[in-house]
Coordinates of C-alpha atoms in Angstrom, one line a residue:
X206 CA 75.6 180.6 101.8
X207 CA 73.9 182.8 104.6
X208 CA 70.6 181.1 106.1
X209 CA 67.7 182.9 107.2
X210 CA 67.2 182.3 111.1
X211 CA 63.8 183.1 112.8
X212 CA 63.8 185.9 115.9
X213 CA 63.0 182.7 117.9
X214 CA 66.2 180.8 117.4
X215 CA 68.4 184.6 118.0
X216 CA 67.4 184.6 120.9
X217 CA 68.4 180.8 121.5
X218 CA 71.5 181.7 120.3
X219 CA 71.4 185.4 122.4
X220 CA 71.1 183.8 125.6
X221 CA 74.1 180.8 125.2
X222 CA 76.6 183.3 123.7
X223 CA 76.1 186.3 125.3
X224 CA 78.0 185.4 128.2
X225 CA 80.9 185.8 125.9
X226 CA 80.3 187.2 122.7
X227 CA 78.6 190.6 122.3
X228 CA 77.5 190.4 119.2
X229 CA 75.3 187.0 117.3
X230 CA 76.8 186.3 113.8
X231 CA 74.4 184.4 111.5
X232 CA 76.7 182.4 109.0
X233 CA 77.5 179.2 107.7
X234 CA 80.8 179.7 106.5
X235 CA 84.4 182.4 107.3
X236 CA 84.9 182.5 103.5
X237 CA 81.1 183.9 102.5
X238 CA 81.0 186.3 105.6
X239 CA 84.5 188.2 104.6
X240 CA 83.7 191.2 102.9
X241 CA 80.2 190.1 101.1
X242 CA 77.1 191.8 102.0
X243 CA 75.6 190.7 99.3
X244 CA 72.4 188.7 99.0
X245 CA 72.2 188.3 102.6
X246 CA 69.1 189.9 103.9
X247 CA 69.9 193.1 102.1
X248 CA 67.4 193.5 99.3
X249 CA 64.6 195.3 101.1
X250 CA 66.1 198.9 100.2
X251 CA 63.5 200.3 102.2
X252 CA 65.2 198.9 105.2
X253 CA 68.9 199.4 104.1
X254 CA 69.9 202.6 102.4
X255 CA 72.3 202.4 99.7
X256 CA 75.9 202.3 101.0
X257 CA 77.6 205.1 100.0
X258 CA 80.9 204.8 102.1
X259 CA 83.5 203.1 100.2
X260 CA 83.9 199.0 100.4
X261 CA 87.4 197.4 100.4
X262 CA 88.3 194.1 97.9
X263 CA 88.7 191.4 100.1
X264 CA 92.9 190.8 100.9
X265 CA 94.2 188.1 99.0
X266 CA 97.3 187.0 100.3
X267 CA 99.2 184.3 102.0
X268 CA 97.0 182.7 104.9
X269 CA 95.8 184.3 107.7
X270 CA 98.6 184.0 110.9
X271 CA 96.7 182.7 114.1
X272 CA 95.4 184.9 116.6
X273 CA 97.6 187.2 118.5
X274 CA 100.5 187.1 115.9
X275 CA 100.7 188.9 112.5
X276 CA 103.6 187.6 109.6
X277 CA 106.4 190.0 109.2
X278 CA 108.7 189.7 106.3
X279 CA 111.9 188.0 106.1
X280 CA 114.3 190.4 104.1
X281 CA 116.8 187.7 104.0
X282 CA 114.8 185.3 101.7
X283 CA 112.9 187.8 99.9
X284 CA 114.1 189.5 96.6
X285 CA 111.6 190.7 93.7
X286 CA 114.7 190.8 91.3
X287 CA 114.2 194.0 89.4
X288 CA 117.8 194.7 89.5
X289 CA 120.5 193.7 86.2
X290 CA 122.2 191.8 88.3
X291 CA 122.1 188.7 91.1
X292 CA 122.0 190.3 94.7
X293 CA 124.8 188.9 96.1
X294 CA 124.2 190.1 100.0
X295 CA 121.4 187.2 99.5
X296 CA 122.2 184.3 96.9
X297 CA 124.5 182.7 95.3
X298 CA 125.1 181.1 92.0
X299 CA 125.8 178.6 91.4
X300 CA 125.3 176.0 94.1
X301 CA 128.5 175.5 96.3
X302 CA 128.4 172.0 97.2
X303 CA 126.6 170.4 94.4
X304 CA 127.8 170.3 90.7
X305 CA 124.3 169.2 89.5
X306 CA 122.5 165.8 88.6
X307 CA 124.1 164.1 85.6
X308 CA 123.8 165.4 82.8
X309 CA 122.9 168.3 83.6
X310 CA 125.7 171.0 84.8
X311 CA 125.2 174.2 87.1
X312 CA 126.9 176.3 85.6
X313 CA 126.8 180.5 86.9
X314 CA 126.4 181.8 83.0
X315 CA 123.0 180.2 82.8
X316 CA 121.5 183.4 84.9
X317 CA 120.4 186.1 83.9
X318 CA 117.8 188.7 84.3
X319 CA 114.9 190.7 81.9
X320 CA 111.5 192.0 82.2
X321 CA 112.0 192.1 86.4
X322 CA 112.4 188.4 86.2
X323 CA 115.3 186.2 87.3
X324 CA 115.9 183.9 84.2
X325 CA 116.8 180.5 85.0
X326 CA 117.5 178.4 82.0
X327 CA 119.0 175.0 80.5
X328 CA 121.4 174.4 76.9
X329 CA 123.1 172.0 75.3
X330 CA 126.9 172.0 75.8
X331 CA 129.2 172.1 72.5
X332 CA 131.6 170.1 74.2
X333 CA 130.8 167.9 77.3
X334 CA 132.5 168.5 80.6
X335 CA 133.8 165.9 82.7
X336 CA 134.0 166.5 86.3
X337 CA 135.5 164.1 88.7
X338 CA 134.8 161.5 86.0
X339 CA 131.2 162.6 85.4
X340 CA 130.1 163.6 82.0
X341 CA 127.9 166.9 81.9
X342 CA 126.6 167.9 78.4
X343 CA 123.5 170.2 79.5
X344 CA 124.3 173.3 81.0
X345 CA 122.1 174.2 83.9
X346 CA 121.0 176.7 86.4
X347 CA 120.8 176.6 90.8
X348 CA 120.0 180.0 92.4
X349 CA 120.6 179.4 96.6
X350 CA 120.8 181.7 99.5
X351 CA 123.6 182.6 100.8
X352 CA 122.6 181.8 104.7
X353 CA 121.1 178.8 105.6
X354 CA 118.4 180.2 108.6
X355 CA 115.6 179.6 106.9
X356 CA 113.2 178.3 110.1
X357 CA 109.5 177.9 110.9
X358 CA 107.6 180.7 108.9
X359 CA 106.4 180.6 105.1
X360 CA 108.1 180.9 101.8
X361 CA 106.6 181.8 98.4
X362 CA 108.2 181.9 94.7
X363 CA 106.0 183.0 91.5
X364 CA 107.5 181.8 88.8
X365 CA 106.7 180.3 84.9
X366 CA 108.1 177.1 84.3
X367 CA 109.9 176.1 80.7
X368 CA 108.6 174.2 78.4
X369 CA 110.7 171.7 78.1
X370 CA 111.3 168.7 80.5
X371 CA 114.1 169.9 83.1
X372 CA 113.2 171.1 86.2
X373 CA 111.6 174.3 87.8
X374 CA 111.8 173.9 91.2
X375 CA 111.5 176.2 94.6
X376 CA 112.8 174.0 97.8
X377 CA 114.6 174.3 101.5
X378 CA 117.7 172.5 102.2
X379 CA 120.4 172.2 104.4
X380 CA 123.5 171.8 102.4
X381 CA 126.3 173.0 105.0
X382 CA 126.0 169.5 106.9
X383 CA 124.5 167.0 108.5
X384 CA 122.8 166.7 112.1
X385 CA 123.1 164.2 115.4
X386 CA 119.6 162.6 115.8
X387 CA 120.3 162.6 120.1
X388 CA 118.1 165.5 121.1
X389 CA 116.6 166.0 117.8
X390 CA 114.1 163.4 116.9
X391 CA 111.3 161.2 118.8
X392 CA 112.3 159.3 121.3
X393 CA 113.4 156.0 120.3
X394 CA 114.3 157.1 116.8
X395 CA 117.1 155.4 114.9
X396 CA 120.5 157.1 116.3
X397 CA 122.7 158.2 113.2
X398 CA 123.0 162.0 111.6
X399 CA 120.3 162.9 109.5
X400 CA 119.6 166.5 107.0
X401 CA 116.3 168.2 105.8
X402 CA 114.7 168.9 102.2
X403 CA 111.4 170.7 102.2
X404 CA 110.5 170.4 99.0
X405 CA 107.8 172.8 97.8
X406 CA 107.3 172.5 94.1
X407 CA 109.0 170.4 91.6
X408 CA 107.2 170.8 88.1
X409 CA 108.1 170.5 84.6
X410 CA 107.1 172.0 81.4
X411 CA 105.4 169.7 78.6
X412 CA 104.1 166.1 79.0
X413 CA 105.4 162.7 77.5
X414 CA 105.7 159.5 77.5
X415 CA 107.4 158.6 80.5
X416 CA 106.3 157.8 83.8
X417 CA 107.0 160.9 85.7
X418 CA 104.6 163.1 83.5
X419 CA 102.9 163.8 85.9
X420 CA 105.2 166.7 87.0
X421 CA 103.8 168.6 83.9
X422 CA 100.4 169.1 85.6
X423 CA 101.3 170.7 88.8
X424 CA 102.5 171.2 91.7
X425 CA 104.6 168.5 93.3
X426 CA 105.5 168.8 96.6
X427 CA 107.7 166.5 99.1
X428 CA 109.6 165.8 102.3
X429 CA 112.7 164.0 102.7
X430 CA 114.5 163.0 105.9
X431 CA 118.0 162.1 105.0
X432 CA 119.1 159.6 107.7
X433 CA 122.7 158.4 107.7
X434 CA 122.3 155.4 110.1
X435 CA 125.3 155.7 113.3
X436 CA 128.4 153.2 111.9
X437 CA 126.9 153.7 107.9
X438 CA 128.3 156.3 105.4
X439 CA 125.1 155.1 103.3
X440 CA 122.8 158.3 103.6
X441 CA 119.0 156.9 103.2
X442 CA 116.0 159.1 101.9
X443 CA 113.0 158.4 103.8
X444 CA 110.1 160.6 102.6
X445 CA 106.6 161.1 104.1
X446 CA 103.6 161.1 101.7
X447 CA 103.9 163.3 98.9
X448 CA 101.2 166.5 97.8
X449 CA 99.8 167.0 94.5
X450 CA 98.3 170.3 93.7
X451 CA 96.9 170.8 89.9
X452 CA 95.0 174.4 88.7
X453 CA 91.7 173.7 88.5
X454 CA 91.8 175.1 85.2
X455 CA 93.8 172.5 84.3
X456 CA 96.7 175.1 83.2
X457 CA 99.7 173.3 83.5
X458 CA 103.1 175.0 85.0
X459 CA 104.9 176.5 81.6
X460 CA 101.7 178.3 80.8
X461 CA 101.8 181.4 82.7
X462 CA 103.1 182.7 86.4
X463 CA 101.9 180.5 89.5
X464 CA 102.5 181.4 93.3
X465 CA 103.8 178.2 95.0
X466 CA 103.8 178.5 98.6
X467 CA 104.5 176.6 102.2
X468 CA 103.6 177.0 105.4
X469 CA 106.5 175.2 107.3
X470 CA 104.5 175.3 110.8
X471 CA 106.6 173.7 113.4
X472 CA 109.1 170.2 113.3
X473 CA 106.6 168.2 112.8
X474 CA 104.0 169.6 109.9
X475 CA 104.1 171.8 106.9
X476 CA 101.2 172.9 104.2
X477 CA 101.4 173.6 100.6
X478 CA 99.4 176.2 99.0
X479 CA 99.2 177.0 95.5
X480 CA 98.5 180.7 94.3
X481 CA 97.3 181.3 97.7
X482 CA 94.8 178.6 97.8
X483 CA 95.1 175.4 100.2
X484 CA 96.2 172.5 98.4
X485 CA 97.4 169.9 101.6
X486 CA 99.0 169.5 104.1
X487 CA 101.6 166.9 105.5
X488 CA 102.5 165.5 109.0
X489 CA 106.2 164.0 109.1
X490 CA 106.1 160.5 109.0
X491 CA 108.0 157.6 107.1
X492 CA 105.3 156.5 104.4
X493 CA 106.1 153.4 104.5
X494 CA 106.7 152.3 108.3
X495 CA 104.5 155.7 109.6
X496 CA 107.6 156.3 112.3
X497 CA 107.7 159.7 112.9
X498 CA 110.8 162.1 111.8
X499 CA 111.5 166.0 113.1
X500 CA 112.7 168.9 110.7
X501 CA 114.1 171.1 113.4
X502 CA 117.1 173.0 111.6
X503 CA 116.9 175.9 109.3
X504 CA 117.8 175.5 105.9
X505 CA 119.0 177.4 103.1
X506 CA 116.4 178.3 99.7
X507 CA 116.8 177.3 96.4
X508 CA 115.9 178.0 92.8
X509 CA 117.2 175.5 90.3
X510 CA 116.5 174.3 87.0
X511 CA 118.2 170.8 86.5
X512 CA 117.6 167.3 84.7
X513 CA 115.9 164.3 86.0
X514 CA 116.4 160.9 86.6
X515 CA 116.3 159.6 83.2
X516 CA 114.3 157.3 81.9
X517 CA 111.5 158.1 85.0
X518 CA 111.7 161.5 83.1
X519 CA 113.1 161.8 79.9
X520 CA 115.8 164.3 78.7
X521 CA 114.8 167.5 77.2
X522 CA 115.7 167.6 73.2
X523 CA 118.5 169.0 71.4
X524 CA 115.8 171.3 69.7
X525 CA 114.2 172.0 73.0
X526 CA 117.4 173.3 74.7
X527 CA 118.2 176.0 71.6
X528 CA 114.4 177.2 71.4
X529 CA 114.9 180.6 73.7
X530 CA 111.0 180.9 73.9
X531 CA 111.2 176.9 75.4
X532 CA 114.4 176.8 78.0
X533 CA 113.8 179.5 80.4
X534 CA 112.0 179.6 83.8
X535 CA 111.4 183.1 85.1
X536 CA 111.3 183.7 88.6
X537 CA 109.3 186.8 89.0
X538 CA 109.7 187.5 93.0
X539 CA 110.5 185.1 95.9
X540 CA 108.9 186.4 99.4
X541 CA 109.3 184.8 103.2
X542 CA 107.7 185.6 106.0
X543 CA 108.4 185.1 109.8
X544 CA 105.5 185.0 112.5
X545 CA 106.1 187.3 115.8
X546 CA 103.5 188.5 118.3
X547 CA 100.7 191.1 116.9
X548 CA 102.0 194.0 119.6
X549 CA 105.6 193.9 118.7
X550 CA 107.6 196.3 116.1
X551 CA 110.5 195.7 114.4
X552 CA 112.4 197.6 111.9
X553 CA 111.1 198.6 108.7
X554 CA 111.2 196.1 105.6
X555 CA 113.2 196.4 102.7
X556 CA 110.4 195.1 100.7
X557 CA 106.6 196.5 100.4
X558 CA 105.3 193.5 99.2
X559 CA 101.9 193.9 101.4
X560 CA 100.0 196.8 100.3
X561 CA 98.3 198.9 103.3
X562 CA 94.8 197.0 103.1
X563 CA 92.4 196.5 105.6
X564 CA 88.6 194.1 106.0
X565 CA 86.0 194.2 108.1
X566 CA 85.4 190.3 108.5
X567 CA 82.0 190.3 110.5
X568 CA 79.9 191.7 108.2
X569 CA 76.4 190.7 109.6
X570 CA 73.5 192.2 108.7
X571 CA 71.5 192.5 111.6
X572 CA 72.7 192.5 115.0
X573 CA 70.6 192.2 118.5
X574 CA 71.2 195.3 121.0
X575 CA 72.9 194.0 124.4
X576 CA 72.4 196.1 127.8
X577 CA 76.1 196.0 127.9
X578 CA 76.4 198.3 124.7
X579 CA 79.6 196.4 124.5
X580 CA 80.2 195.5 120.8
X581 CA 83.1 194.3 118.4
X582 CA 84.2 194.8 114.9
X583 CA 86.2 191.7 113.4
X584 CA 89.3 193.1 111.1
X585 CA 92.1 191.9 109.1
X586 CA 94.8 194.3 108.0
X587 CA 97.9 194.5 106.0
X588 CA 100.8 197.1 106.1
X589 CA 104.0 198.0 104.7
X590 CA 104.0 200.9 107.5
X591 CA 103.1 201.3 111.4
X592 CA 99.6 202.4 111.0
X593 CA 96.3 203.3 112.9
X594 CA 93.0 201.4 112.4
X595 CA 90.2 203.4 113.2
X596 CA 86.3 202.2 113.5
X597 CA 83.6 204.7 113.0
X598 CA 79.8 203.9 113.7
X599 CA 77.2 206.6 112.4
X600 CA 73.7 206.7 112.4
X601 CA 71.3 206.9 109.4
X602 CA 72.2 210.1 108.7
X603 CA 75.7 209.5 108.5
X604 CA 76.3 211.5 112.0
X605 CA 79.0 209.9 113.8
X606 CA 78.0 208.5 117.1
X607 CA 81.0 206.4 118.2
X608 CA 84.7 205.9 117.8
X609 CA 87.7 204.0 118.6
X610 CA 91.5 203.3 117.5
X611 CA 94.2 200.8 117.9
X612 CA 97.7 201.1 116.6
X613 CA 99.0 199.0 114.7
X614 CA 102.6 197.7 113.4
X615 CA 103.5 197.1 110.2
X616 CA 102.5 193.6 108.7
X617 CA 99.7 191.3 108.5
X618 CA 97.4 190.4 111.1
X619 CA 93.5 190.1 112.3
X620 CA 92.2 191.9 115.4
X621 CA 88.8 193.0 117.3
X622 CA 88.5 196.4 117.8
X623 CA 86.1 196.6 120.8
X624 CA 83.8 199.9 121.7
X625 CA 80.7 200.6 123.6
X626 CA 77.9 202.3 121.7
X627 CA 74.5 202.7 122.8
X628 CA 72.1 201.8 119.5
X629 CA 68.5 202.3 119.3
X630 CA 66.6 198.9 118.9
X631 CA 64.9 198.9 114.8
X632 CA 67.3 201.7 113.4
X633 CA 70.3 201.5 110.4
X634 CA 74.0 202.2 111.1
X635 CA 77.0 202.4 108.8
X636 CA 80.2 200.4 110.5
X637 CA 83.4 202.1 108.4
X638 CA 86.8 201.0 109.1
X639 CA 89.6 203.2 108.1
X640 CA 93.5 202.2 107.9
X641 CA 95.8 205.3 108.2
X642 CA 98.9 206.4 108.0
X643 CA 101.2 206.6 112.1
X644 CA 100.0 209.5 113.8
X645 CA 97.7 210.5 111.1
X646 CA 94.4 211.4 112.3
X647 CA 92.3 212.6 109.5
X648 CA 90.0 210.2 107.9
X649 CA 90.1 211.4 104.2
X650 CA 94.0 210.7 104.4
X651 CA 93.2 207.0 104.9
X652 CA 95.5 204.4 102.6
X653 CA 91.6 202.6 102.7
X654 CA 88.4 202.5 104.0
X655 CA 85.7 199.2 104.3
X656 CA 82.1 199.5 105.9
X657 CA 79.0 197.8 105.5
X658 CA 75.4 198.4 107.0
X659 CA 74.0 197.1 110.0
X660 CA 70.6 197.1 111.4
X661 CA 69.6 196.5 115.6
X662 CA 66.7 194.1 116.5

């Protein structure tokens, strides 16, 4: 909620920040003040026209990157499978290295694709397979990406999990081999070889009773440090503290699409989101002794629908596994993103997956006049395209009395467009931000256009 603050204590606040800030913002919270004028000292229409310039929906996407960088997409992990077939520049099916968890095969014919979805699904076997003296009688599905680069950055997968009780899972590995410690862990860490698994949802479908059913409510995220110890072929799973994230609907996985998301920030941290919404995050240490581990390798990504450990979760039925409307997962879109500095272009992205949006995130009502004239507008932007943001100030009477531009490359990013404008103390203005197309310079050709009103003191 925005607060009412007395001319008294603006001028408190005047005199401490305007030895570095231009303008005073009265808030009491980031989420309230982006893009919502509304309720906040703006029902005396005497004093505020109605505004008649149009007002953008606030960006919903994945989180904001820090200041000075913007996220970029990473073509190589990103695919929104609308094609008939798998795209085999990118992925591969089905896993190279691992034949699946018993009894549940991969097998390549358990992919397919409808409706712009990648359809992952899980049958019984007529016959059961026996490899290298194994028996396999479900026949299963593993999507993963043919390179293994996968670094710092964030990775997304909407998908609708089956309904029955085998997996539906979005994850990082490294599957190509396995890493010396010397260099690449804390100091005084355990020497040995060690591999990563950033797991970033495991769910399944429908309930039971079994004590892993709480996979059916959520999103289930881990971390596992595989350390062989040096002189041991025994390969030892050391996990830091798992991340729970249920809908606070209480919709459950296998009920409709759900964005689950990471942030993989640097070797020692990562965050989990779920459909864009912060649901933890985790630093990367043992659980049970608290020693620190490093993830500081890419990996590969991977989309797999498997079976469980049973009894911890029991086997889907044989009724389950020939109900078509019950043994599917669809994986609408998979999407990853890299973080580079805000000033840098790079070639143009296969995939338009961010929509040319832009926000005016300082949306104050009232502002106190400076005898710099020196002001700021606060913006967030998203682009498929190189682009120009432009900020126009007019007057009452909608006359334009100040402008200014940045370019800007194609991305996602926030940015303060600085200008100097001389306003008249007690009057209304109308801040409008346009996004246009490269090299474009008139207004009405803008992809879109924010503003709000603003009155001096």
């Amino acid at each position: 909620m925005k607060k009412r603050i007395s001319l008294t204590n603006i001028l408190i606040l005047c005199a401490i920040t305007f030895a570095n800030c231009n303008e005073v913002i009265i808030e009491t919270g980031q989420e309230e003040s982006v893009n919502n004028q509304e309720g906040a000292d703006n029902n005396n229409t005497e004093e505020f026209p109605e505004n008649t310039f149009p007002v953008s929906e606030k960006i919903k996407t994945i989180p904001l990157p820090p200041t000075g960088q913007k996220w970029i997409v990473n073509d190589m992990f990103t695919d929104d499978f609308n094609a008939s077939e798998l795209d085999e520049s990118k992925w591969i099916n089905p896993h190279p290295t691992w034949k699946g968890r018993e009894p549940g095969l991969f097998e390549e014919e358990r992919v397919s694709f409808k409706d712009g979805c990648m359809v992952l699904e899980g049958i019984k076997m007529n016959n059961p397979i026996v490899v290298n003296g194994t028996e396999f009688n479900i026949s299963c599905a593993a999507v993963v990406s043919k390179e293994e680069k996968a670094h710092y950055g964030y990775y997304e997968c909407r998908f609708k999990a089956n309904k029955t009780t085998l997996s539906s899972t979005f994850w990082l590995s490294n599957r190509s081999g396995k890493f010396p410690t010397d260099g690449k862990q804390p100091e005084g860490a355990a020497p040995g070889m060690f591999k990563q698994e950033l797991d970033i949802c495991e769910c399944i479908g429908r309930t039971g009773d079994f004590n892993g059913n709480f996979f059916y409510k959520g999103m289930n995220s881990n971390v596992h440090y595989w350390f062989t110890p040096e002189g041991e072929n025994v390969q030892k799973d050391i996990r830091a503290k798992e991340t729970r994230l249920y809908r606070e609907d209480g919709g459950v996985p296998s009920d409709d699409f759900n964005v689950y998301g990471c942030w993989w920030k640097d070797k020692s941290s990562a965050t989990f989101y779920l459909n864009n919404t912060q649901s933890g995050s985790v630093e990367f240490y043992n659980r049970d002794t608290n020693d620190p581990f490093y993830f500081t390798e890419p990996m590969g990504v991977n989309m797999v629908v498997e079976t469980y450990p049973y009894p911890w979760i029991e086997l889907p039925s044989d009724e389950e596994l020939a109900d078509e409307t019950m043994n599917k997962t669809y994986y609408d879109w998979v999407r990853a993103y890299t973080l580079i500095d805000i000033n840098v272009e790079t070639e143009e992205s296969q995939n338009k997956v961010f929509g040319n949006n832009i926000n005016i995130t300082n949306k104050e009502n009232r502002i106190l006049k400076n005898k710099e004239n020196k002001y700021s507008t606060e913006l967030i932007y998203t682009a498929d395209y190189n682009c120009n943001a432009v900020v126009i100030i007019y007057n009452k009477d909608k006359k334009e009395i100040c402008r200014n531009s940045r370019k800007l490359f194609a991305g996602y990013a926030s940015f303060n467009l600085e200008y100097s404008v001389e306003y008249e103390k007690d009057k209304v203005y109308y801040i409008v931000a346009y996004l246009l197309p490269e090299n474009e310079t008139d207004i009405n050709k803008a992809y879109q256009t924010d503003s709000y009103i603003l009155k001096t003191l």
